[in-house]
PDB file of C-alpha atoms and ligand atoms in Angstrom:
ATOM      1  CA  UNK A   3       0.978  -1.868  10.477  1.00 61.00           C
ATOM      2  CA  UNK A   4      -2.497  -0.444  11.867  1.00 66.00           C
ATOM      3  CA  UNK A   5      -1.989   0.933  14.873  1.00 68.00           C
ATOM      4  CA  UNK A   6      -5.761  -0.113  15.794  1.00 75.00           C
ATOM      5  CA  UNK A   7      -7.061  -3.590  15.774  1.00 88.00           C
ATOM      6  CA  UNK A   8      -8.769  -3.675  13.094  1.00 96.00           C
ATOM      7  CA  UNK A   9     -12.404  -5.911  12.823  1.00 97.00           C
ATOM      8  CA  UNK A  10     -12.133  -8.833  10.688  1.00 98.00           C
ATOM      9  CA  UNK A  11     -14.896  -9.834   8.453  1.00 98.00           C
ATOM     10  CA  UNK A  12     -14.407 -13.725   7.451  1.00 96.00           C
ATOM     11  CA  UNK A  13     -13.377 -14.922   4.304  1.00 95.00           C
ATOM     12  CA  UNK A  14     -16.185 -17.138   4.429  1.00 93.00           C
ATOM     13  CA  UNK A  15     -20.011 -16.127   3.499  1.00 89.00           C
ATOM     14  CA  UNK A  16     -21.331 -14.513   6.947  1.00 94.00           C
ATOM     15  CA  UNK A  17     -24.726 -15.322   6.557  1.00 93.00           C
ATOM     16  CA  UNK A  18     -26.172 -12.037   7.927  1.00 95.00           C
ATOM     17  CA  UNK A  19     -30.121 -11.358   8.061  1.00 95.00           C
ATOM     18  CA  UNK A  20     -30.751  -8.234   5.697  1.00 96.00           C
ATOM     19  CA  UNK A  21     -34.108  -8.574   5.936  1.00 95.00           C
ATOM     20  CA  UNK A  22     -34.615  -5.290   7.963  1.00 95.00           C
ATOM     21  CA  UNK A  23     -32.069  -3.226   5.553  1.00 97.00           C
ATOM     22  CA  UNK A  24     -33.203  -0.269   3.950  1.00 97.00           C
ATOM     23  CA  UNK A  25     -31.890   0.761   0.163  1.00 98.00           C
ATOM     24  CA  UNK A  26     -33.389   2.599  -2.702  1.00 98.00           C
ATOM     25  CA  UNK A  27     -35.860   0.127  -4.713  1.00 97.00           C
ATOM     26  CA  UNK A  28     -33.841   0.242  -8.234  1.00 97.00           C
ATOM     27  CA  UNK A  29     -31.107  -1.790  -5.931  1.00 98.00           C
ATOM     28  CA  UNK A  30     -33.676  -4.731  -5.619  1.00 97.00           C
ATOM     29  CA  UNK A  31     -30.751  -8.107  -6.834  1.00 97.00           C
ATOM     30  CA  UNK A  32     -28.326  -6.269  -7.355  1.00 98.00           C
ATOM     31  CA  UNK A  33     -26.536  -7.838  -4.315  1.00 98.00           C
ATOM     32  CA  UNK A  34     -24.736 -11.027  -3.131  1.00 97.00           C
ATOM     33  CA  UNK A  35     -25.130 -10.631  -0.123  1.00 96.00           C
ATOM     34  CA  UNK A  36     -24.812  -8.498   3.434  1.00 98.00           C
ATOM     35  CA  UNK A  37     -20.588  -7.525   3.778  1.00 98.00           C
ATOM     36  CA  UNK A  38     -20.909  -5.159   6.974  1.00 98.00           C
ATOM     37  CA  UNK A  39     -24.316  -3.823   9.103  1.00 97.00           C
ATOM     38  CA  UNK A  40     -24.921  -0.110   9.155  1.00 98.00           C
ATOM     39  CA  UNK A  41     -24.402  -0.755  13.080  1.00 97.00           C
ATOM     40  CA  UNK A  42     -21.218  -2.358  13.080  1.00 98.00           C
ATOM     41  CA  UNK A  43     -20.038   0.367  10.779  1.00 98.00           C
ATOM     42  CA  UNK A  44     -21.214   2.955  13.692  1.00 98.00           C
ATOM     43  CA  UNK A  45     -19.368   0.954  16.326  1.00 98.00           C
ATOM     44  CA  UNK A  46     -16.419   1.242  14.826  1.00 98.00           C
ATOM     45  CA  UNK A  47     -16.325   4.465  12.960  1.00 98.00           C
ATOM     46  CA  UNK A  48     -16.528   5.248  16.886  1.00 98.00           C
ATOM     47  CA  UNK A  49     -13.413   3.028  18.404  1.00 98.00           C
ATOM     48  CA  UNK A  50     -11.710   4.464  15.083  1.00 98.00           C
ATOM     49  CA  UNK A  51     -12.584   8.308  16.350  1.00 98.00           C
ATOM     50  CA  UNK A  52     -11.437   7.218  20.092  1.00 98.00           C
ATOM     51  CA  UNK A  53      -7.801   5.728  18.897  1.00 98.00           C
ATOM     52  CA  UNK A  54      -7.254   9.250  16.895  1.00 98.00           C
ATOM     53  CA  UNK A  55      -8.694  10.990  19.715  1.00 98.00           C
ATOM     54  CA  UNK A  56      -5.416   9.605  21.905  1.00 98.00           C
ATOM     55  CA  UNK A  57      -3.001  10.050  19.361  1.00 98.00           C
ATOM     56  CA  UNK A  58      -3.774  13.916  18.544  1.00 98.00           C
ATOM     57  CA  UNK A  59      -4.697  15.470  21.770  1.00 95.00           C
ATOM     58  CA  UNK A  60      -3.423  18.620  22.130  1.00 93.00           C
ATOM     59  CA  UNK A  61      -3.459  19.387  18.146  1.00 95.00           C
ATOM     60  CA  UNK A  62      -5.515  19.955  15.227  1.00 98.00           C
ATOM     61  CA  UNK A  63      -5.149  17.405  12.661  1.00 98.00           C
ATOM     62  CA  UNK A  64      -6.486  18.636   9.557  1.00 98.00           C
ATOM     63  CA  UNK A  65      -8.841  15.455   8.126  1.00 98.00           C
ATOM     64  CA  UNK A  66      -8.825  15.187   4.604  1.00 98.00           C
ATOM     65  CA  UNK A  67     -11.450  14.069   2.973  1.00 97.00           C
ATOM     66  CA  UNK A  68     -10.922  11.772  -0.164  1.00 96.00           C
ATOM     67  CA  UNK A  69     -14.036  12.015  -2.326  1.00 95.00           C
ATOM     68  CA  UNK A  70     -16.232  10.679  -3.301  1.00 94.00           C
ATOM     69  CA  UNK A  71     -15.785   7.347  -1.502  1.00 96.00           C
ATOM     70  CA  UNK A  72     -14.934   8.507   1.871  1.00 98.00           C
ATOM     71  CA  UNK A  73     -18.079  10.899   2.367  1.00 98.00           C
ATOM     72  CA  UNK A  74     -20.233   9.104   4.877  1.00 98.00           C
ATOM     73  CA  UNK A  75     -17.687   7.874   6.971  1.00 98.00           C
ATOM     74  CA  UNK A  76     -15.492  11.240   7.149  1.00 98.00           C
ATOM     75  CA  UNK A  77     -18.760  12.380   7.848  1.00 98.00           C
ATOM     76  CA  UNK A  78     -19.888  10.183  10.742  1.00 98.00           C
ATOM     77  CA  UNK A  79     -15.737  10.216  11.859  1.00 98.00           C
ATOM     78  CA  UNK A  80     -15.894  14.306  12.491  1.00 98.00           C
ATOM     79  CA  UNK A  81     -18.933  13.505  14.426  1.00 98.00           C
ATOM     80  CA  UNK A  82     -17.434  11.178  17.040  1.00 98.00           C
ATOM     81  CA  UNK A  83     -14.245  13.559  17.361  1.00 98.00           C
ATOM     82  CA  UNK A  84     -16.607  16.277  18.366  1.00 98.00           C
ATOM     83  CA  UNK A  85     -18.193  14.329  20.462  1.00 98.00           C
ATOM     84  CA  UNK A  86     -14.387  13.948  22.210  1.00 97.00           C
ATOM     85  CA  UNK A  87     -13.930  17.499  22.056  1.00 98.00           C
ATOM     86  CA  UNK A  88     -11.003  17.038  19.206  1.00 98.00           C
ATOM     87  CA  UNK A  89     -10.322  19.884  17.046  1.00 98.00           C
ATOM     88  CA  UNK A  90      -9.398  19.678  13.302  1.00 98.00           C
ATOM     89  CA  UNK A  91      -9.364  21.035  10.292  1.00 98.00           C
ATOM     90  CA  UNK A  92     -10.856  20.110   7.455  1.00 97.00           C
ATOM     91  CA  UNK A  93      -9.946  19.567   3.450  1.00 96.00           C
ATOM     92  CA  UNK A  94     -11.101  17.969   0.546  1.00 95.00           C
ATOM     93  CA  UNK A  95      -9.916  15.920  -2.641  1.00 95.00           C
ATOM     94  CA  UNK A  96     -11.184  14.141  -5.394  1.00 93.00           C
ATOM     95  CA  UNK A  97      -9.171  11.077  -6.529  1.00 87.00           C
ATOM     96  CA  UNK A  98     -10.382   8.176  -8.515  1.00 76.00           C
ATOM     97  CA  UNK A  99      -8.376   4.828  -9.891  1.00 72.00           C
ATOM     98  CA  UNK A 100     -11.156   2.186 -10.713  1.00 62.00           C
ATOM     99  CA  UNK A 101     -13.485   2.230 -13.764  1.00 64.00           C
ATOM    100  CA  UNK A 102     -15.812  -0.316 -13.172  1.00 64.00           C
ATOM    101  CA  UNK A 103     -14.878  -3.247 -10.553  1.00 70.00           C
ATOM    102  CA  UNK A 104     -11.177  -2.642 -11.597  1.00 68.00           C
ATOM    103  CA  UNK A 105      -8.299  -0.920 -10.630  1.00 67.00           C
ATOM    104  CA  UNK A 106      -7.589   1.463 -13.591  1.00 65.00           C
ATOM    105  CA  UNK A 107      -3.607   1.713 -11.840  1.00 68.00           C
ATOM    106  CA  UNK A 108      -3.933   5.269 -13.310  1.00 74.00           C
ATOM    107  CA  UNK A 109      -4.476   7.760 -10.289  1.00 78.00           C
ATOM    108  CA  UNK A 110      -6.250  11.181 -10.758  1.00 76.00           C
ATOM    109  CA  UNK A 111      -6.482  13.774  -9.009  1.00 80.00           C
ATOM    110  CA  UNK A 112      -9.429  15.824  -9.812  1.00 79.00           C
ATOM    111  CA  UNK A 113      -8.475  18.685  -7.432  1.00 75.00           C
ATOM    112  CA  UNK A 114     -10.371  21.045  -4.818  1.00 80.00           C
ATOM    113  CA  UNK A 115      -7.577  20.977  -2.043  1.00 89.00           C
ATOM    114  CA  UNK A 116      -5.972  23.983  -1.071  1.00 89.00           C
ATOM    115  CA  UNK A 117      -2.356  22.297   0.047  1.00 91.00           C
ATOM    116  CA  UNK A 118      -1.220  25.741   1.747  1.00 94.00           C
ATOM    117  CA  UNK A 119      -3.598  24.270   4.539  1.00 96.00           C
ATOM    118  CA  UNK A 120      -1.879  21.077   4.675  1.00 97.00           C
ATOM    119  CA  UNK A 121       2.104  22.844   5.372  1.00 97.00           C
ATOM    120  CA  UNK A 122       3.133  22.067   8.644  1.00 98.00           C
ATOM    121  CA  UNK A 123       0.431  20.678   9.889  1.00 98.00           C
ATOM    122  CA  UNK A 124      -0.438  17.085  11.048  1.00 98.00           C
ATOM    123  CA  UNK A 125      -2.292  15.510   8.193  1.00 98.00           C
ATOM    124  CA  UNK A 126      -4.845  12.752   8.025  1.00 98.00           C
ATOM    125  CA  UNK A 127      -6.229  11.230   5.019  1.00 98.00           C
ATOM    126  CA  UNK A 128      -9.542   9.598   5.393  1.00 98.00           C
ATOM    127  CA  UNK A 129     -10.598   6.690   2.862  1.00 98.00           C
ATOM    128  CA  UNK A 130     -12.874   4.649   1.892  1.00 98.00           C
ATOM    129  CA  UNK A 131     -11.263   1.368   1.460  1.00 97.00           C
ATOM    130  CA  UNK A 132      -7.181   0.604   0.660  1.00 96.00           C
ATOM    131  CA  UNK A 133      -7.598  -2.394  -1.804  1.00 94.00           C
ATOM    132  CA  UNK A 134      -3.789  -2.475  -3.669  1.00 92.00           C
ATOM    133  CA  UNK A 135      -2.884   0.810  -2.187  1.00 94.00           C
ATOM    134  CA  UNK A 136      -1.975   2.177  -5.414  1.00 90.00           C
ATOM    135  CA  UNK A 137      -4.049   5.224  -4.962  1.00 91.00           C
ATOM    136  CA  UNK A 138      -1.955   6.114  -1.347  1.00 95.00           C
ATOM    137  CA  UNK A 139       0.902   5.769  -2.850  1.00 94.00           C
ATOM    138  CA  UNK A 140       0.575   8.018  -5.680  1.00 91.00           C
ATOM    139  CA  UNK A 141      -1.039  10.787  -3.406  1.00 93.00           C
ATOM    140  CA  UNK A 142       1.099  10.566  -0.025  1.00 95.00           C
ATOM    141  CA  UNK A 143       4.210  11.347  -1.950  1.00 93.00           C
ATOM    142  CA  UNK A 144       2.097  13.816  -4.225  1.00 90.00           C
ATOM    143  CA  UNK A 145       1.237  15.668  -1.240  1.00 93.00           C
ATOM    144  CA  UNK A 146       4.464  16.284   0.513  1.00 94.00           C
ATOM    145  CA  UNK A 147       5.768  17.473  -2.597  1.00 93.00           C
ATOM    146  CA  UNK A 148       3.061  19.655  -3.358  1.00 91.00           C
ATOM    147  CA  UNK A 149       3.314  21.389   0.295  1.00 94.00           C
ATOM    148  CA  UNK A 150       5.980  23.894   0.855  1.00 95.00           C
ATOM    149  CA  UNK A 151       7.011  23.970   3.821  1.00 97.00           C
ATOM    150  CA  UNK A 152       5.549  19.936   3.783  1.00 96.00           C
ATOM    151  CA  UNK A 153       3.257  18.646   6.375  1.00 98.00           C
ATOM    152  CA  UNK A 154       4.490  17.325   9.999  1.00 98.00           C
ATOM    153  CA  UNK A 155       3.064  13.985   9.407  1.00 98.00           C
ATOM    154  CA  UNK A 156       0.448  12.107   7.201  1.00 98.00           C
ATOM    155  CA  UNK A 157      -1.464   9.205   8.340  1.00 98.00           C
ATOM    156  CA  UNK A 158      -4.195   7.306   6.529  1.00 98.00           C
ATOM    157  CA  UNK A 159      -8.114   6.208   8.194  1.00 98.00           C
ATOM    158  CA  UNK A 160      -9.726   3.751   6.267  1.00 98.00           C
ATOM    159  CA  UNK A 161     -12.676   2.135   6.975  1.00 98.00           C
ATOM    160  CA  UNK A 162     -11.754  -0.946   5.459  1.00 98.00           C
ATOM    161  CA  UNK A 163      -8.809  -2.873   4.174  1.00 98.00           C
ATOM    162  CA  UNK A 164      -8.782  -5.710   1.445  1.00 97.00           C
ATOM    163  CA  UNK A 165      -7.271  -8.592   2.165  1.00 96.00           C
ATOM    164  CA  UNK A 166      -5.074  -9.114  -1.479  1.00 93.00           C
ATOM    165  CA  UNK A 167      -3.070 -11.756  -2.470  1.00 91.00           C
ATOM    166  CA  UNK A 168      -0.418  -9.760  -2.754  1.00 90.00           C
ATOM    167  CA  UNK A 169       1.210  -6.762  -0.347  1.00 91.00           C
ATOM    168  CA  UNK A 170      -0.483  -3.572  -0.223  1.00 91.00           C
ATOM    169  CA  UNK A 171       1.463  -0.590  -1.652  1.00 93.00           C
ATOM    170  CA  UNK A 172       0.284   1.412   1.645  1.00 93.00           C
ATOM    171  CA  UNK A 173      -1.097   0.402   4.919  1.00 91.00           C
ATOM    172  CA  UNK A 174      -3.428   2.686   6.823  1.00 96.00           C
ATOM    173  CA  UNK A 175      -2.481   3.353  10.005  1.00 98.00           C
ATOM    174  CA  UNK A 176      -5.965   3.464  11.718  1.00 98.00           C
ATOM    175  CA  UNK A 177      -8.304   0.816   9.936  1.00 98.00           C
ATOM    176  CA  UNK A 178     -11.948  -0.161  11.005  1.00 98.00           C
ATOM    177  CA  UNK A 179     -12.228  -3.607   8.886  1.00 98.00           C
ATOM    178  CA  UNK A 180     -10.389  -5.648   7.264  1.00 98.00           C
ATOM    179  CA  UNK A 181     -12.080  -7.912   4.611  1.00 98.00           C
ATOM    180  CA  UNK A 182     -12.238 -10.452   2.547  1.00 97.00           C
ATOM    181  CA  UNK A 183     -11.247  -9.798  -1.507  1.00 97.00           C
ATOM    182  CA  UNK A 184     -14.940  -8.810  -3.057  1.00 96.00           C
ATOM    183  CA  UNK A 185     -15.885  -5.681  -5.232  1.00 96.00           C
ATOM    184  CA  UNK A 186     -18.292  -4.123  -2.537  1.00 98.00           C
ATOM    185  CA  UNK A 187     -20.929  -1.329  -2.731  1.00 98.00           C
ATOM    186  CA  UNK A 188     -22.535   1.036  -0.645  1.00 98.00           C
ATOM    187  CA  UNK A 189     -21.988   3.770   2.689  1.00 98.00           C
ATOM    188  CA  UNK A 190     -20.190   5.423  -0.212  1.00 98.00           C
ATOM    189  CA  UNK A 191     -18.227   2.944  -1.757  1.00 98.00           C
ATOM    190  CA  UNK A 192     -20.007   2.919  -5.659  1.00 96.00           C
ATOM    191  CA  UNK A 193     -20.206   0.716  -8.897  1.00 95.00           C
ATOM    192  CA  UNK A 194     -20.545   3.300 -12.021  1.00 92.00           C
ATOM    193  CA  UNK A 195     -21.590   5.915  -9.940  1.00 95.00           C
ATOM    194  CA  UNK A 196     -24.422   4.067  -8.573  1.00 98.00           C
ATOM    195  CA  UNK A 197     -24.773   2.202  -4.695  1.00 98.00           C
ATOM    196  CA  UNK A 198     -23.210   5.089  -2.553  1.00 98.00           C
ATOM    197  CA  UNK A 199     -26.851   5.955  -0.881  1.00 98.00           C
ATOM    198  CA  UNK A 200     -26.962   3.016   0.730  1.00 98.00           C
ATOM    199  CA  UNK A 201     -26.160   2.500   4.663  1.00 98.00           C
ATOM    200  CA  UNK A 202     -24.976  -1.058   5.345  1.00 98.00           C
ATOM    201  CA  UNK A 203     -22.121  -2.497   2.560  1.00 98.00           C
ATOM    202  CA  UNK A 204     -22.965  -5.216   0.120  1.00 98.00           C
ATOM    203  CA  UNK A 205     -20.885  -7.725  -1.588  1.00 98.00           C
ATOM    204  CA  UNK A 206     -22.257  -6.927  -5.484  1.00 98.00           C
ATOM    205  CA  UNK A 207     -24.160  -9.417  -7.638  1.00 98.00           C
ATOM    206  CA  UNK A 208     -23.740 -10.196 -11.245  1.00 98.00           C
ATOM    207  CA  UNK A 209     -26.577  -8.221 -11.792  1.00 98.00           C
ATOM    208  CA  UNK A 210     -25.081  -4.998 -10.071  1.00 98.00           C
ATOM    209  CA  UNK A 211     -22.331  -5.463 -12.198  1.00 97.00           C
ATOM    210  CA  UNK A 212     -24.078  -5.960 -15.510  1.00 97.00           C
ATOM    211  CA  UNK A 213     -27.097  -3.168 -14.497  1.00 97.00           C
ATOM    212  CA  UNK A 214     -26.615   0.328 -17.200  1.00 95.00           C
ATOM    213  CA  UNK A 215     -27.393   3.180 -14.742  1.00 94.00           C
ATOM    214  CA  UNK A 216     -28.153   5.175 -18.090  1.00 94.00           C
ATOM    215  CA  UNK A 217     -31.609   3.736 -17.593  1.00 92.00           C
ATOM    216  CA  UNK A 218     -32.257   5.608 -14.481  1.00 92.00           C
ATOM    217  CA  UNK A 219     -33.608   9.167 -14.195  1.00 89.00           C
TER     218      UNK A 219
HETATM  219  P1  IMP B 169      -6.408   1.112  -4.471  1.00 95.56           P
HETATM  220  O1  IMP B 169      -5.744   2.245  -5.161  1.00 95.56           O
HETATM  221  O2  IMP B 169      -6.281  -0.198  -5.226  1.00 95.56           O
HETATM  222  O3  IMP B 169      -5.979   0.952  -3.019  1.00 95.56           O
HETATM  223  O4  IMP B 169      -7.966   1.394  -4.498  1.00 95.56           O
HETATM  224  C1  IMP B 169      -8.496   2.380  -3.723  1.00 95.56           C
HETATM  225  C2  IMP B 169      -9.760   3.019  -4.278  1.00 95.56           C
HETATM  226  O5  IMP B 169     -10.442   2.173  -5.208  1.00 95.56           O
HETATM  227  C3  IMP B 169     -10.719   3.219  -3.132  1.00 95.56           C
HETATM  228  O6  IMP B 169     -10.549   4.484  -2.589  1.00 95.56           O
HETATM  229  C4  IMP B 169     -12.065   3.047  -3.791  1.00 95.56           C
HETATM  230  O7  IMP B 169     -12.510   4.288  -4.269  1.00 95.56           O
HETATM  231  C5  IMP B 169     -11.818   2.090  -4.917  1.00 95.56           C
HETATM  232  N1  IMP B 169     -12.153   0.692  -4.542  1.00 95.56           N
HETATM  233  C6  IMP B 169     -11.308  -0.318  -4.209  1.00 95.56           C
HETATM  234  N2  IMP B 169     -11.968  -1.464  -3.937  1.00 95.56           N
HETATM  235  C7  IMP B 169     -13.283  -1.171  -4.070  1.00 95.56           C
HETATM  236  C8  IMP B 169     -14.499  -1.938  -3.892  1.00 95.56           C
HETATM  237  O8  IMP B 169     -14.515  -3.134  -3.539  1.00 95.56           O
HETATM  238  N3  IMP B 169     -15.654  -1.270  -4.133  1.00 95.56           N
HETATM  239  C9  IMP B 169     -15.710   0.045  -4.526  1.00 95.56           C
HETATM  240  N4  IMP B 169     -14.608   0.793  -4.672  1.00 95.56           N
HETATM  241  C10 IMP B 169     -13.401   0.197  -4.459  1.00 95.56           C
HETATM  242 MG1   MG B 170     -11.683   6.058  -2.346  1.00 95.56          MG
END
C-alpha cells in the first residue's frame, strides 16, 4: 500500500487546456491529449519530498536513480529534500522492459551502480511510473542479492502508478499519481526514445505511435 495519498487522475478524458504548453515542434499531433500539468507534477513531486522527509530524518537514504525514465523527477525530488535539509546519497541504474508501447516482460539491467554503496544502507528506488510492476520485482530481489552485507531497507518513489486490470507485481510505497491505463509520454517517460524533453505528460496519439524517429536529425 502507498504510504502517501496518492493524486488520482480520472479514468475519464480530463479535458485540460494545453494551449499554453511548451514542447519541441517535431511533437506537433503526436498527442491525445493533456494526462498531468507540469504544475501539478511540481506540487506533488513536493508533498512526495515532504512524506520522505518524515520518514528518514535522522539518516541518509541513498536515492537511486532508475534511468532513463526517472531523470526529471529524481531530479526535481533531490531538489525539494534539500530544500528540507535531508541528506542522501545518490546512485544510478539503467533498466529497461518495454520496446515500443509494450511491456517486453524481459528486464535488463544495463548497469552503472556501484551496489557496495547500497550495503547497509536505507535504499530508495526512484521511478518513473510502476505499470505491471514487473520491472520492481525483478530488481528489488536483484538488489538484495547483489549487496553483501544487503541493504537495511528498500522502498520504491514513483511518480505515477497505472491503474491495471490486474494486481501489480510491486507497489511503491510513496506514489505521486495514480492513473488511468494509457501509454503516456513525456517529463521523461519516452516512446522509441523520443518525448522525454517535454515538461507536462501526454496521453500519445496514433500518430506518436506510428511517427519513425529515424527521420529526425
Ligand atoms: P513495469 O515493469 O510494467 O512496471 O513497467 C515499468 C517501466 O516501463 C517504467 O519504468 C517505464 O520505463 C515503462 N513504462 C510503463 N508504462 C509506460 C508508459 O505509459 N509510458 C512510457 N513508459 C512506460
Ligand atoms: Mg522506468
Amino acid at each position: 500500500m502507498p504510504s502517501n495519498e496518492a493524486i488520482v487522475i480520472p479514468d475519464e478524458p480530463r479535458n485540460l487546456d494545453a494551449s499554453n504548453c511548451v514542447y519541441p515542434a517535431e511533437y506537433e499531433g503526436h498527442f491525445d491529449s493533456l494526462m498531468i500539468f507540469k504544475d501539478e507534477i511540481r506540487k506533488a513531486v513536493q508533498s512526495l519530498a515532504n512524506k520522505i522527509h518524515e520518514d528518514y530524518q535522522g539518516c541518509r537514504p541513498v536515492m537511486v536513480c532508475i534511468l532513463k525514465g526517472a531523470n526529471p523527477f529524481y531530479q526535481h525530488l533531490l531538489d525539494a529534500l534539500q530544500d528540507h535539509k535531508q541528506g542522501y546519497n545518490t546512485e544510478f541504474i539503467r533498466v529497461s522492459s518495454y520496446e515500443g508501447t509494450n511491456s517486453t516482460g524481459h528486464v535488463k539491467i544495463e548497469g552503472g551502480l556501484d551496489v557496495n554503496m547500497l550495503q547497509q544502507k536505507h535504499v530508495i528506488l526512484v521511478e518513473d511510473i510502476v505499470d505491471t510492476g514487473t520491472t520492481l520485482s525483478y530488481l528489488i530481489p536483484m538488489l538484495k542479492e547483489m549487496t553483501n552485507p544487503p541493504p537495511a531497507s528498500i522502498e520504491v518513489c514513483s511518480l505515477l502508478s497505472k491503474r491495471i486490470n490486474k494486481p501489480q507485481k510491486v507497489e511503491a510505497k510513496y506514489v505521486g499519481f495514480s492513473i488511468p491505463d494509457h501509454f503516456i509520454v513525456g517529463y521523461g517517460l519516452d516512446h522509441n526514445e523520443l518525448y522525454r524533453d517535454t515538461e507536462d505528460i501526454w496521453i500519445i496519439s496514433q500518430k506518436g505511435i506510428d511517427f519513425d524517429p529515424s527521420c529526425l536529425s
